[in-house]
C-alpha positions as MATLAB code, in Angstrom:
seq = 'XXXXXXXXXXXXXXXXXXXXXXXXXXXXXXXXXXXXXXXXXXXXXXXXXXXXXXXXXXXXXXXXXXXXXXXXXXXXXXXXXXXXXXXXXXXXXXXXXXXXXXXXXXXXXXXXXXXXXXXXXXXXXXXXXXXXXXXXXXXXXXXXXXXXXXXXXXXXXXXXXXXXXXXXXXXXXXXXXXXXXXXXXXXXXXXXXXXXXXXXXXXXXXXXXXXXXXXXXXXXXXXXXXXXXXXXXXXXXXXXXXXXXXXXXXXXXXXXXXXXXXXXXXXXXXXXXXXXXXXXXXXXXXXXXXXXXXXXXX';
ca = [
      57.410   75.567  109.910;
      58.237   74.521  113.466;
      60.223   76.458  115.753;
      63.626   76.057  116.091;
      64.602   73.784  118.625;
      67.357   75.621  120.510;
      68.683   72.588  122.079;
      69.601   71.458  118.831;
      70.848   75.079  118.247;
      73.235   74.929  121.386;
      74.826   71.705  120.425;
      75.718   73.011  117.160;
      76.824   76.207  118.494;
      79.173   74.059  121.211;
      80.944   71.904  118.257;
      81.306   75.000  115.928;
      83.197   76.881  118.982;
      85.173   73.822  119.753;
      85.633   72.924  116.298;
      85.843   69.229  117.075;
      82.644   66.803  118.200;
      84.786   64.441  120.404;
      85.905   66.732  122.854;
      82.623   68.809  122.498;
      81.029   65.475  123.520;
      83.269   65.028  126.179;
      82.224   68.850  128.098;
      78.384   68.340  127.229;
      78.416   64.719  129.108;
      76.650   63.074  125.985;
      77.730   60.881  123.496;
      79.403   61.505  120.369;
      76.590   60.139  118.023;
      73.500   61.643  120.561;
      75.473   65.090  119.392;
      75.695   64.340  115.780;
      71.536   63.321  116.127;
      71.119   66.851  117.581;
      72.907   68.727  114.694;
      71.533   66.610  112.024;
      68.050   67.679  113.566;
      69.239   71.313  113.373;
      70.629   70.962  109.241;
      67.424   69.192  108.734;
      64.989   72.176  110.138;
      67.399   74.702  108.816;
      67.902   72.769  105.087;
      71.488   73.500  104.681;
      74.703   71.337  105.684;
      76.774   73.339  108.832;
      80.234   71.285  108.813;
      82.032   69.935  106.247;
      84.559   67.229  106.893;
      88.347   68.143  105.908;
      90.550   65.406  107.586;
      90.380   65.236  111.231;
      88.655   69.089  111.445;
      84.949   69.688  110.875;
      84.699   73.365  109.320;
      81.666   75.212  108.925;
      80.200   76.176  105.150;
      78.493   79.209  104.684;
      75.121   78.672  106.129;
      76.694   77.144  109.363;
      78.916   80.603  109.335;
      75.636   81.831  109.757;
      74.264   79.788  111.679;
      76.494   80.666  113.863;
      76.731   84.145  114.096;
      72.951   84.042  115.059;
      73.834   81.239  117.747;
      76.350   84.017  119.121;
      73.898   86.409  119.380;
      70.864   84.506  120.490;
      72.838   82.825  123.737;
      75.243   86.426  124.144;
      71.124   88.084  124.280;
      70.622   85.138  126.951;
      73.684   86.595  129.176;
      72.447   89.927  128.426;
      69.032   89.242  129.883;
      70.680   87.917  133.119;
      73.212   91.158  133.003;
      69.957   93.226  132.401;
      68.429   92.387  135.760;
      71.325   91.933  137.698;
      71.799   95.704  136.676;
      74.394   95.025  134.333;
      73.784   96.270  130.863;
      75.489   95.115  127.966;
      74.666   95.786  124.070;
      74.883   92.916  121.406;
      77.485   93.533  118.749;
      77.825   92.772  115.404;
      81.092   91.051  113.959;
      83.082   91.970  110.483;
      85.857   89.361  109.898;
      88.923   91.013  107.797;
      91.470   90.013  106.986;
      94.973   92.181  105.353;
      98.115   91.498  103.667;
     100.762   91.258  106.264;
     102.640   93.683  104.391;
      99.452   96.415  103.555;
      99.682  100.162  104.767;
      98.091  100.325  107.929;
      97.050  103.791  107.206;
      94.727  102.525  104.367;
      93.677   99.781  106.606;
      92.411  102.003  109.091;
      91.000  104.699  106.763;
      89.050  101.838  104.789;
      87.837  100.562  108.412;
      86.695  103.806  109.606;
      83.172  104.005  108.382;
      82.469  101.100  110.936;
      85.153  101.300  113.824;
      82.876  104.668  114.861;
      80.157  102.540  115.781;
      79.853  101.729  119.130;
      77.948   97.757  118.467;
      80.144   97.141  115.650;
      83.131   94.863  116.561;
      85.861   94.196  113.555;
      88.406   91.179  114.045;
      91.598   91.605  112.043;
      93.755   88.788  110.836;
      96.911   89.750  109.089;
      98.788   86.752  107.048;
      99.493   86.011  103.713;
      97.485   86.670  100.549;
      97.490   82.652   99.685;
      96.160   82.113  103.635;
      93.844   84.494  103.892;
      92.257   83.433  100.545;
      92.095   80.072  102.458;
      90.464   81.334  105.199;
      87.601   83.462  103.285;
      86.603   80.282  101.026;
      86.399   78.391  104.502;
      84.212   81.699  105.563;
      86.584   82.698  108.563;
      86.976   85.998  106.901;
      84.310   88.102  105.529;
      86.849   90.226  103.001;
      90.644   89.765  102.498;
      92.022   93.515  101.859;
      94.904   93.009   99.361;
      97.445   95.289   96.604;
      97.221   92.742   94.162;
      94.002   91.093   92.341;
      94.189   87.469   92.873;
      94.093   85.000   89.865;
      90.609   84.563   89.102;
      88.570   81.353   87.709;
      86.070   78.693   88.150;
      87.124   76.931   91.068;
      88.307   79.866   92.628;
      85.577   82.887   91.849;
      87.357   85.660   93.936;
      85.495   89.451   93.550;
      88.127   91.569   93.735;
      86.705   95.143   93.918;
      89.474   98.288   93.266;
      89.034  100.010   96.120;
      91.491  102.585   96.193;
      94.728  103.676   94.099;
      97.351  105.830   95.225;
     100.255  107.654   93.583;
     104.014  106.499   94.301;
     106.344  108.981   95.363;
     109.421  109.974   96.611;
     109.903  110.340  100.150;
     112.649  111.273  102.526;
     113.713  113.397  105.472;
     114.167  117.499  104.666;
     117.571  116.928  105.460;
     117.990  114.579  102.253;
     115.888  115.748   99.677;
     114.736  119.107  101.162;
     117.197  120.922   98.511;
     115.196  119.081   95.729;
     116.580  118.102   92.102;
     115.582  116.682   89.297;
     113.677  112.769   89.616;
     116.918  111.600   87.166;
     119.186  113.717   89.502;
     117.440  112.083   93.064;
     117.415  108.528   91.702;
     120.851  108.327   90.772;
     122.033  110.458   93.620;
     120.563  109.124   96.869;
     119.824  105.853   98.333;
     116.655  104.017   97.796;
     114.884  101.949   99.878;
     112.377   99.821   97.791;
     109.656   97.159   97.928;
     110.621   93.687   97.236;
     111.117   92.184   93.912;
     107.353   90.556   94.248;
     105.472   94.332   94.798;
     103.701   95.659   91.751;
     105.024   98.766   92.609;
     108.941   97.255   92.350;
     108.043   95.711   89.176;
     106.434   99.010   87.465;
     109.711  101.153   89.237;
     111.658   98.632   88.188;
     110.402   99.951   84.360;
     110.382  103.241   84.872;
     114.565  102.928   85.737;
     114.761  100.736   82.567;
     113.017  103.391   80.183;
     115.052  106.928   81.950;
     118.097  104.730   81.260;
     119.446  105.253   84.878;
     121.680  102.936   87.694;
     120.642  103.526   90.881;
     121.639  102.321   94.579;
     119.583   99.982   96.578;
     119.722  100.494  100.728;
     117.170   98.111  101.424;
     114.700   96.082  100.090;
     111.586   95.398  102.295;
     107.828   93.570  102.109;
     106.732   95.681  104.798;
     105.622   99.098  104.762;
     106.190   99.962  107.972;
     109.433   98.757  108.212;
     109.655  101.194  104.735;
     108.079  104.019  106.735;
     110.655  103.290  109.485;
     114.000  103.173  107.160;
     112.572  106.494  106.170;
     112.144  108.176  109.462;
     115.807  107.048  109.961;
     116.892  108.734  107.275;
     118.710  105.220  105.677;
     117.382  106.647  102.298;
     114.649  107.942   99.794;
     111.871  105.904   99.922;
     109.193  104.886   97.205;
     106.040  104.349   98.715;
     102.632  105.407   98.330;
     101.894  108.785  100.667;
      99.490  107.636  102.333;
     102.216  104.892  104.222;
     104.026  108.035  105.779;
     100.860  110.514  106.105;
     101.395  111.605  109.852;
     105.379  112.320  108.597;
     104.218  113.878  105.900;
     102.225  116.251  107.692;
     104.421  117.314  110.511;
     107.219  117.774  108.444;
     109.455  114.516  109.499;
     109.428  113.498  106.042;
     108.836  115.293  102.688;
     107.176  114.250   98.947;
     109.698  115.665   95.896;
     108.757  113.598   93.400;
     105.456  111.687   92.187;
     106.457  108.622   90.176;
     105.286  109.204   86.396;
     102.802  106.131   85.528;
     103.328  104.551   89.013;
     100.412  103.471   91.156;
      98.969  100.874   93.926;
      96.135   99.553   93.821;
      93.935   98.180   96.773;
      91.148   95.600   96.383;
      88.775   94.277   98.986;
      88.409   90.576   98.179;
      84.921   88.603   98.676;
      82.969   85.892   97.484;
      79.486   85.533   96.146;
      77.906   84.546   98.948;
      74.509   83.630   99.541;
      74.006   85.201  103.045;
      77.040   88.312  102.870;
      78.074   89.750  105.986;
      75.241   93.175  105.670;
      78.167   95.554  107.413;
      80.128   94.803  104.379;
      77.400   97.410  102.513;
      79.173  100.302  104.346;
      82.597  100.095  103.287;
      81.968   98.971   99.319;
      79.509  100.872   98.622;
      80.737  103.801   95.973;
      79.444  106.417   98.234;
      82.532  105.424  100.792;
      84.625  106.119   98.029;
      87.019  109.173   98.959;
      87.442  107.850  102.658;
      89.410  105.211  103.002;
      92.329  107.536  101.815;
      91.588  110.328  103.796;
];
């Protein structure tokens, strides 16, 4: 096989970074259709399609994801080499592309991270949104995992692999001055406040049952998507919260906030979405593998 031409390389990497061949055409002083030459060349050698057309935009597939992430660190080890003897040293760093639920814990987020944001040439990018954009976004092969509380419909055209990552309790949570005295769960729920996740959260749907079957009428403070605004309304004592422990860990564990109750039969689950891919990102091995089990919630 012939070497790879890294002219043809460099053009590719140019309209992948731009994301358009006009204007890419326009900085690199060559035509339009010399550029397209050069990257047909480069799919050619390489045997895989880069782009794919959608509309006006040219997005990569998987092997020009690829393709791509080697381009970044071929030319990034040609800037290195100059900062090397200029005495500047810089290390090459690899990239994990994540992407979370808008409304997901940051606590788990960061304990499910961990394993990687230790290393020092390890660099993680992540995009928060919604679950139906971020699906977008991993089956265009922006993302390399979409962390989510819910297991996306799964079928042919759309072959998600959800893997349960995580599940975590529900509980009762509130400031000592609120629920320090304790009760009964029939006595709190029908006594105090609550401030609950919206009517679209699993775990608003399974408390939602639990109320129906204890036979009980209870008062709603607030209603949020967000658990941090949840962990907030907490802190500011605007009611009992049910939420997962792991949303209000640090209040937990200096006292701000208490736990009086674990919801009977009421969990949340967390998945780390992917797709079979022919080329998966390799740091992904570190956080799914069942050995990492036990950390994220730590």
């Amino acid at each position: 096989m012939a070497g790879l031409n890294y002219n043809h390389l460099r053009y590719f990497w140019a309209v992948a970074r731009e994301g358009n061949l006009t204007r890419t055409a326009e900085k690199l002083l060559v035509s339009q259709s010399a550029l397209s030459i050069q990257i047909k060349k480069l799919e050619t050698q390489l045997g895989h399609d880069l782009f794919e057309r959608t509309g006006r935009q040219l997005l990569l597939t998987e092997a020009g994801r690829i393709a791509f992430d080697h381009a970044e660190t071929i030319f990034a080890g040609g800037a290195e080499l100059l900062a090397t003897l200029n005495g500047r040293r810089e290390e090459r760093r690899s990239i994990l592309r994540v992407g979370a639920l808008a409304t997901l814990s940051r606590n788990f987020q960061i304990g499910f991270l961990r394993p990687l944001l230790s290393r020092e040439n390890v660099e993680v990018i992540v995009r928060s949104g919604t679950t139906a954009y971020l699906l977008q976004s991993l089956e265009a092969h922006r993302l390399d995992v979409v962390l989510v509380n819910v297991a996306p419909p799964r079928d042919a055209a759309t072959p998600w692999i959800s893997h349960p990552i995580a599940e975590q309790p529900v509980s009762l949570i509130g400031t000592p001055a609120r629920i320090g005295k304790g009760g009964t769960l029939a006595s709190l729920l029908t006594r105090e406040p609550l401030v609950l996740p919206t009517m679209e959260s699993s775990v608003r749907i399974g408390f939602d049952a639990l109320i129906d079957r204890m036979g009980l009428r209870v008062r709603v403070a607030a209603e949020v998507d967000d658990m941090a605004m949840m962990r907030l309304l907490a802190r500011e004592d605007i009611g009992v919260a049910v939420v997962p422990p792991i949303v209000v860990k640090d209040e937990l564990a200096s006292g701000l906030l208490v736990e009086v109750h674990q919801l009977p039969q009421l969990s949340e689950t967390f998945f780390a979405v992917t797709l079979k891919r022919r080329f998966p990102n390799p740091l992904l091995r570190a956080l799914l593998e069942p050995d990492a089990a036990g950390e994220w919630l730590e």
